[in-house]
Amino acid sequence: MATKRKPAASKASKTKKPAAKSRKVSGNGAGKSQSSPDELLSMYRDMLLIRRFEERAGQLYGMGLIGGFCHLYIGQEAVVVGMQASITEADALITSYRDHGHMLACGMDPKGVMAELTGRSGGYSRGKGGSMHMFSTEKNFFGGHGIVGAQVSIGTGLAFAQRYKDDGTITLAYFGDGASNQGQVHESFNMAALWNLPVIYVIENNRYGMGTSVERSSAAEDLSQLGAGRGIFGVQVDGMDVEAVKEAGEMAASKCRSGDGPVILEMMTYRYRGHSMSDPANYRSKEEVAQVREEQDPITNLQSRLIKQKLITEDDLKKIDKEIREIVSEAVEFAQTSPEPDPSELYTDVLVDA
Amino acid sequence: MPTNILMPALSPTMTEGNLAKWHKQEGDSVEPGDILAEIETDKATMEVEAVDEGTLGKILIPDGTESVKVNDIIGVIIADGEDATVIEVSAATTKTTPTPSDAPGSVAESKAIQPELPQAKPVVELDYTGATEHMTVREALRNAMAEEMRADDRVFLMGEEVAEYQGAYKVSQGLLDEFGDKRVIDTPITEHGFTGVGIGAAFLGLRPIVEFMTFNFAMQAMDQLINSAAKTNYMSGGQMGCPIVFRGPNGAAARVGAQHSQCFASWYAHIPGLKVVSPWSAADSKGLLKSAIRDPNPIIFLENELLYGGTFDVPTDPDWVVPIGKAKVVREGSDVTITAFSIMVGKALEAADVLAAEGIEAEVIDLRTIRPLDSETIVNSVQKTNRLVSVEEGWPFSGVGAEISATIMEKAFDWLDAPVHRVTAEDVPLPYAANLEALALPQAENIVSAAKVHQLP
């Protein structure tokens, strides 16, 4: 929970399941890629942008330029990048408060995102939303929601509207393993299945709902089967492998578009940082984090693959890294120079003018 | 000993109905469980069964009679060997056996707290000179939805039992037939979830009407109502308006106990980002619901089950609407101002009649909208009367009356000749027992007493 709980005092259980011990939907991202070289490079850039952006956000938080809650996405980049690569720009997405990566992945301007983090008028919500509450109707990004699970029923409503309009679009509703225990999530599963709504429920299972491991919070071993009783098709996906994610996303999107929605995708992933900036993550060992970074990092692994398949050279990688760093630096510069909102903004946007 | 058959109530709030058909004729012998007659209201039909054996001695209300009052004697059963001529005597006595009813609580008890249904008043907006039609609040609400659904494809209705059942209180009667199941949608019993679904649909450009079977159940959805519907436009810097109407019965019904009886007006009125509407008359119900559906903001539309059957003149022009945020003076007077909303407007008018008989002329204001509050109309009235009584069905603490009192202190302190008085529900969960329930809810005599405090002799 973003806003209420203090870190768990006790150490976590020693028996953790590996992040990515999971079935893949089909195929094998490590070997026979269905993505074109351009797509792979594009996904690599998108993941790297999120990684660098989040690292700088962490720095700015430490400098006091970002306040309140700030939940970083580092480690989970393959999930949103792979999923966004599997849908079209006309499709809608909605997520929780760990939302910076989703905004960058759907093409929102890093400047506007970073400026919202610093509470400036150039931010996507003109400084009135903050880290957890950003939106872009232009990019079909519907937030950015601070209450665990709330985005799931709203996302189901987006899909309801898409079905109502019958325009062929679908919704991706992202939420974590922690949210998967919320009542309204299951209420939403029921309605989505009842009405065959075109929604993909993307469970980002990063193994901890704040400080509580999945094993200690969910009686279900396989979250992808949470909708099974209602006939919702679900699979676990290696959420550290962007190609596997994309492949699963394409399968799920295709089902939704042909009237076989909803679908649940459980992304087996991991967050390297604490739940929020104020979480020292004492509930897991440093070795556990190090091991995942070493063996499963989505960016490093894709990088190796690109080199191995001779799709990219070391020089290209350096060039991309430099470009990304420049984009992020510009965003940081903008976020520090954009003025604070005018005091008159206090009273605007409470209601829409009738 | 003859047994009277009484007109039964089908629900705790029914006051009258139609006697559709007798299944037995005079002289027929009856056994317990035999179906004697069929009763109908605009909401439902039911069969009246015999509780005693005997002979149907006399039918007092014939087939097809409309508007038969609950508890009126509709027929008499006589024991074997008794003569039908004893019936006249029997019918004149009031000691009767109540006919079984599927309503919780006996008919006799619930009658004790049945409010007088509001009669037609000249409540049509002053600038309207077109045709009007006599109709119930229930029909007015339905017509408002139907008209707006005809005019705008984005408008749809969802909620529990709104479609095939035709509405738990029959407000949505006929809508499924006209608009189909794409636009009139039965939801599972899942308030938290379907409230979020409605909000999501509004974010993507639809115009949902979400019916809560009663607002008591909306507490399950409070997070979505407050955190999502009310706040998102602000949090998004104006990108994400939420054009949605949440409507359903609010406040006490009759004898349904504490969990099903409370007024939520002050709860929602506390929240920036919401508009809160609570009409009394059928005309205002229609005109305000149409405005609410057209409004680009989330609207909490608080109805009242006990008012659904009340009849009023309602403009028929589909373009006629009542603006949100405007109160209405429903009775002019010079001695004391009484503000009220929803069912309490009727009580306030009743109190005004009593006061008038004692020489005190009360001005009664129907607030109609709670947020934004039309303080100007209240201030103007207080400048004339110099006294104010606020009436509401909710609890006193942090209630609507508390807000009105503070507002008048701030805006019209120098015009007051007496402290503002609040008439509210007693500060207790609503009890079930008929006598305690009546004591807990504001009655006309409470308003009369409050209005007389500090009046000059």
PDB file of C-alpha atoms in Angstrom, chain B residues 14 33 295 405:
ATOM      1  CA  MET B  14     -47.049   1.353   0.077  1.00  0.00           C
ATOM      2  CA  GLY B  33     -54.266 -20.471   1.716  1.00  0.00           C
ATOM      3  CA  ASP B 295     -23.562  17.910 -16.186  1.00  0.00           C
ATOM      4  CA  SER B 405     -26.103  27.829  10.433  1.00  0.00           C
TER       5      SER B 405
END
